[in-house]
PDB file of C-alpha atoms and ligand atoms in Angstrom:
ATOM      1  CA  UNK Y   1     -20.140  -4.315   0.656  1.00 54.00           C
ATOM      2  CA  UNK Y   2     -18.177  -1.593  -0.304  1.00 81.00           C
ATOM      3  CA  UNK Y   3     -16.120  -1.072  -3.601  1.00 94.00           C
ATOM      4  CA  UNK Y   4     -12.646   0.233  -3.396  1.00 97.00           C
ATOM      5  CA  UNK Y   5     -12.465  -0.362  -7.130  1.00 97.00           C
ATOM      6  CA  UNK Y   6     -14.479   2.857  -7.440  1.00 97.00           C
ATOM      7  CA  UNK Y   7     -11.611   4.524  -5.880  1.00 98.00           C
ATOM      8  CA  UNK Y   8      -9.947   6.628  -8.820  1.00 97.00           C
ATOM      9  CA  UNK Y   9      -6.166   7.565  -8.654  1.00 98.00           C
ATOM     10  CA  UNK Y  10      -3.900   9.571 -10.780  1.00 98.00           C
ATOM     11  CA  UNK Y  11       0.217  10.140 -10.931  1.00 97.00           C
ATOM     12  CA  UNK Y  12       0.783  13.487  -9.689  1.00 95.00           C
ATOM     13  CA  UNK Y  13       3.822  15.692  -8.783  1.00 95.00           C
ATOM     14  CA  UNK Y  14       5.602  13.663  -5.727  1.00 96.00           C
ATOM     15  CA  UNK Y  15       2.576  11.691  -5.146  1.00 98.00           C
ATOM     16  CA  UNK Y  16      -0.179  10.976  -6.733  1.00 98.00           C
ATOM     17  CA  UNK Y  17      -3.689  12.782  -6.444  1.00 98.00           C
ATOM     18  CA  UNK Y  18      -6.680  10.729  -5.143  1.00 98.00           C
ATOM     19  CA  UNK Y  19      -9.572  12.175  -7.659  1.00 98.00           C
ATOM     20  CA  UNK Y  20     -12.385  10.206  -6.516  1.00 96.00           C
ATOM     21  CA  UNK Y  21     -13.137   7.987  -3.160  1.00 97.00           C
ATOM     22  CA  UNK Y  22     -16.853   7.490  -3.183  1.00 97.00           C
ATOM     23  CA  UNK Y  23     -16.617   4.714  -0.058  1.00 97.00           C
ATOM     24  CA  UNK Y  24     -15.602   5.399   3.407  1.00 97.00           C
ATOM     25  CA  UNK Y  25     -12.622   3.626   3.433  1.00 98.00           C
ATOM     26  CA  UNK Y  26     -10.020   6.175   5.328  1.00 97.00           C
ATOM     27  CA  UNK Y  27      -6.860   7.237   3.082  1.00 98.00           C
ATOM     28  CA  UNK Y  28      -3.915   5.878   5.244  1.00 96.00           C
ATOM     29  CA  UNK Y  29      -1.553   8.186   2.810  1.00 96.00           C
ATOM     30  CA  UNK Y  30       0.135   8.690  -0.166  1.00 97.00           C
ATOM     31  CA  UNK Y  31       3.259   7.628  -2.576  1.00 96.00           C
ATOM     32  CA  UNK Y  32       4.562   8.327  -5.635  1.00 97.00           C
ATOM     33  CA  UNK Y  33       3.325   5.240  -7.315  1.00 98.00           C
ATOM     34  CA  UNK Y  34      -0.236   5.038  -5.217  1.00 98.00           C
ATOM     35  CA  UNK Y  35      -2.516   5.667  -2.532  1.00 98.00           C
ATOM     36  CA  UNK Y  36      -3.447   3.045   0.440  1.00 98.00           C
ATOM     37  CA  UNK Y  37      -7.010   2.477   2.498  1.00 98.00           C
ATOM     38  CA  UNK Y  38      -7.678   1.212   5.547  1.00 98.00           C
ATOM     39  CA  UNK Y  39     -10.088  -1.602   4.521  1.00 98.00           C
ATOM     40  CA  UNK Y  40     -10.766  -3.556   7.672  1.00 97.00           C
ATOM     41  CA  UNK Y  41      -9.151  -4.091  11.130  1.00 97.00           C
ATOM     42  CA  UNK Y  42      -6.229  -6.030   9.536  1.00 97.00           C
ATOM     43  CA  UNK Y  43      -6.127  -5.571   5.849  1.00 98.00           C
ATOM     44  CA  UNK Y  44      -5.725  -1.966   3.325  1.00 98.00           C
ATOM     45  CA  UNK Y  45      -5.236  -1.794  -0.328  1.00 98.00           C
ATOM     46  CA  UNK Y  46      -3.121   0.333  -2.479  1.00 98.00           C
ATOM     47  CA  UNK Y  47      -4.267   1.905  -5.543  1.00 98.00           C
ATOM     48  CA  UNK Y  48      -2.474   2.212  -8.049  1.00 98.00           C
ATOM     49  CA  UNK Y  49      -1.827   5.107 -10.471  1.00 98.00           C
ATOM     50  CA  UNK Y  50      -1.451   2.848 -13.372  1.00 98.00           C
ATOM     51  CA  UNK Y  51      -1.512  -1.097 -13.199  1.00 98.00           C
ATOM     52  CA  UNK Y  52       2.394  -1.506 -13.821  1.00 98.00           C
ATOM     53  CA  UNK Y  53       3.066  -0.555 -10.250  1.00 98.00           C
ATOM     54  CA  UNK Y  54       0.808  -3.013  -8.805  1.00 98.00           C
ATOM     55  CA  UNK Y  55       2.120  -5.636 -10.784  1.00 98.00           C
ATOM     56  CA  UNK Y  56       5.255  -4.686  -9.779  1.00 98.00           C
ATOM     57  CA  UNK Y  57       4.942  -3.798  -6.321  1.00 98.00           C
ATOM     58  CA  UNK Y  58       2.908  -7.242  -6.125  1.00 98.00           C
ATOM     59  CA  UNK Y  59       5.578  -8.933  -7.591  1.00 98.00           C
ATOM     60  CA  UNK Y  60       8.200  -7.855  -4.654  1.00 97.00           C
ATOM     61  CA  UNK Y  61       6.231  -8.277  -2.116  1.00 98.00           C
ATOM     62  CA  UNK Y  62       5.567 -11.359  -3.085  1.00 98.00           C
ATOM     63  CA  UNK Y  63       9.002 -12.513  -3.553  1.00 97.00           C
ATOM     64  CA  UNK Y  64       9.975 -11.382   0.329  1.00 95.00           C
ATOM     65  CA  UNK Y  65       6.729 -13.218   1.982  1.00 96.00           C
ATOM     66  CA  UNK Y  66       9.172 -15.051   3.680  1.00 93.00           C
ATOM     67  CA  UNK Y  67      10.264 -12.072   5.502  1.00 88.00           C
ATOM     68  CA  UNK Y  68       8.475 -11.076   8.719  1.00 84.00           C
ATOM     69  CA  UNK Y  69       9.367  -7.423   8.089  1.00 82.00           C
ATOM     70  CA  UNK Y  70       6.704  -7.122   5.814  1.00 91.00           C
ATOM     71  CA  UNK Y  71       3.112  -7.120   5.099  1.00 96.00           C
ATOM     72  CA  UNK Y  72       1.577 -10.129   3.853  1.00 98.00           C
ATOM     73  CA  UNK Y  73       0.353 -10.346   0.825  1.00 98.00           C
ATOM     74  CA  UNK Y  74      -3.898 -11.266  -0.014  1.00 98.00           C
ATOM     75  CA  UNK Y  75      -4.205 -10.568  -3.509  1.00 98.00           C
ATOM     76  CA  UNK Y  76      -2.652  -8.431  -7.002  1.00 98.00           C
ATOM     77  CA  UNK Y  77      -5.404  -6.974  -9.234  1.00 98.00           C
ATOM     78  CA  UNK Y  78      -5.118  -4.903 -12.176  1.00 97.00           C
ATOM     79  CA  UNK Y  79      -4.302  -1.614 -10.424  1.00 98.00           C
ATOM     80  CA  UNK Y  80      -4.380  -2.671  -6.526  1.00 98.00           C
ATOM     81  CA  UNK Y  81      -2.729  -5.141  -4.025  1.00 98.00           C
ATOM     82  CA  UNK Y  82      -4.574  -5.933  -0.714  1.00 98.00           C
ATOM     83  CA  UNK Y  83      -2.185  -6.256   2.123  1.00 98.00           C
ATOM     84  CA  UNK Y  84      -1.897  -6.677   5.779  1.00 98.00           C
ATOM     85  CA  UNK Y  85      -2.578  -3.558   7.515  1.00 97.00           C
ATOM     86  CA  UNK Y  86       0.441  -2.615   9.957  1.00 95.00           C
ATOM     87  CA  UNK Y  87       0.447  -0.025  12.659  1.00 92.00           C
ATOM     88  CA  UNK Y  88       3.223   1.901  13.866  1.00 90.00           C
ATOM     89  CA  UNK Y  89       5.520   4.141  12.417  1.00 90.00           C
ATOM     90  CA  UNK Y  90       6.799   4.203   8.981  1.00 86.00           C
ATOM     91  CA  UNK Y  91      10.350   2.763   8.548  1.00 86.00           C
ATOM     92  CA  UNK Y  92      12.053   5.786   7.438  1.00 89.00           C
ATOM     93  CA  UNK Y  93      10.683   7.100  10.927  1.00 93.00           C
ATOM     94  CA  UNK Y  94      11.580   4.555  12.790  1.00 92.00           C
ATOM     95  CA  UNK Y  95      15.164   4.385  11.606  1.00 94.00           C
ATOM     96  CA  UNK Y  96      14.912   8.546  11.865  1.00 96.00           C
ATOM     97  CA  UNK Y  97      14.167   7.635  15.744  1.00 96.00           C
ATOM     98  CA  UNK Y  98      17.489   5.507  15.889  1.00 95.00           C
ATOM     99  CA  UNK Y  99      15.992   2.322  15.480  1.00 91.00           C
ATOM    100  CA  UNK Y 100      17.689  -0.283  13.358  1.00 91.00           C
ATOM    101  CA  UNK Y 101      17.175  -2.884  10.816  1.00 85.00           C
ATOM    102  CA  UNK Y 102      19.107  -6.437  10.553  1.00 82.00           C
ATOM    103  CA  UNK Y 103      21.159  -6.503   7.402  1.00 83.00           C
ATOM    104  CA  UNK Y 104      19.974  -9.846   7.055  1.00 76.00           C
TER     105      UNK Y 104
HETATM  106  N1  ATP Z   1       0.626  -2.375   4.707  1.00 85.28           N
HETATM  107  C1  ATP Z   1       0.496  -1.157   5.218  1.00 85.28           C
HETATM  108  N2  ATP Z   1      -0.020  -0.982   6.463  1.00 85.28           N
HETATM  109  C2  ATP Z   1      -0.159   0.273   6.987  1.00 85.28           C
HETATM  110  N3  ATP Z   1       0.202   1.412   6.350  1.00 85.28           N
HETATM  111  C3  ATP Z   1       0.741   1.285   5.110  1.00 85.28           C
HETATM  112  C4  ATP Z   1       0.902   0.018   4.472  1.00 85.28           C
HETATM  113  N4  ATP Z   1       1.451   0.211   3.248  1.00 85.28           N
HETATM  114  C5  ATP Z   1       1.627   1.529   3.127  1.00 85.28           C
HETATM  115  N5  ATP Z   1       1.205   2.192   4.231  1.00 85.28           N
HETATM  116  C6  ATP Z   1       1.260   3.637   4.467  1.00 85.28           C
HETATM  117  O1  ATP Z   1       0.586   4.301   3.420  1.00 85.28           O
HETATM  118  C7  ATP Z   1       1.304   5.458   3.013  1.00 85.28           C
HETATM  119  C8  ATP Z   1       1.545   5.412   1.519  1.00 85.28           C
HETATM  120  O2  ATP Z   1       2.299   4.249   1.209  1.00 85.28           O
HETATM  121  P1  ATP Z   1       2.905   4.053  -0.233  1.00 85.28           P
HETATM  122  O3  ATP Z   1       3.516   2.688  -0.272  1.00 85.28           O
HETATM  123  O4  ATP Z   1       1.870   4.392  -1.253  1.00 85.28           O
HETATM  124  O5  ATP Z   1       3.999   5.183  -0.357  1.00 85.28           O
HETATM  125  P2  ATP Z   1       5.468   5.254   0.252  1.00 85.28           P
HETATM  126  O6  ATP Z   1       6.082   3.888   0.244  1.00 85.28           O
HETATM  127  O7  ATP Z   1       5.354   5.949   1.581  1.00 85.28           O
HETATM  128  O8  ATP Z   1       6.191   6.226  -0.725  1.00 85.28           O
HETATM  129  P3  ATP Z   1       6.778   5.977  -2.194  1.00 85.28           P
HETATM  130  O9  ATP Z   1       5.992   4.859  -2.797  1.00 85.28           O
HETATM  131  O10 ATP Z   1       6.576   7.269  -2.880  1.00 85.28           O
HETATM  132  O11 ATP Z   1       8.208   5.642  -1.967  1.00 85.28           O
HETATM  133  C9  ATP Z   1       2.585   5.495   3.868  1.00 85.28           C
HETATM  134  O12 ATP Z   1       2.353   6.393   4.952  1.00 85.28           O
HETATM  135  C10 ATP Z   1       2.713   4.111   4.392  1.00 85.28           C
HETATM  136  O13 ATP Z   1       3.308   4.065   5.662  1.00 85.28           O
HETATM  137 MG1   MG Z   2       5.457   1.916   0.123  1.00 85.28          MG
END
């Protein structure tokens, strides 16, 4: 099986630069903090620039699990998180679209 651990990423200006992806894993995109890959059918990871914002991104999504708004949580490793992979459109698109979002 693959490795995405050999994936290699690296802070950049607005987001961060993906220097090396030796698998085949597909880049879903970009953020300031890290890059995320398709995986499998359900899950994707996100690498990390440097392991405090896994840790910390880890740490939030953990804390709204309860939440069906948002991905579940597999596992926090030193620079990644495994997720649930979820299609559709970004929230910031959707809400551009004129959907909404409970306050709740
Ligand atoms: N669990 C997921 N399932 C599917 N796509 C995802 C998932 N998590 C992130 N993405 C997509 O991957 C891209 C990068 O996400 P990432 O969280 O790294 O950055 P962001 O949240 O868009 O931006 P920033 O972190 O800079 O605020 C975005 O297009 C986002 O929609
Ligand atoms: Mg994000």
């Amino acid at each position: 099986m693959e490795d995405f651990k050999s994936i290699c990423v690296t802070e950049g200006i607005k987001k961060v630069d993906v220097i090396k992806n030796p698998t085949s894993f597909p880049l879903i995109g970009k953020g300031a903090q890290g890059a995320v890959f398709k995986i499998s059918s359900d899950k994707c990871v996100k690498i990390c620039a440097k392991p405090e914002f896994a840790a910390k991104e880890g740490n939030v999504l953990k804390i709204a699990q309860e939440s069906p708004a948002i991905p579940r949580l597999y596992e926090v490793g030193h620079n990644y998180i495994i997720m649930e992979y979820l299609e559709g459109p970004t929230l910031f698109q959707y809400l551009e679209s004129g959907g909404s979002y409970p306050k709740n």
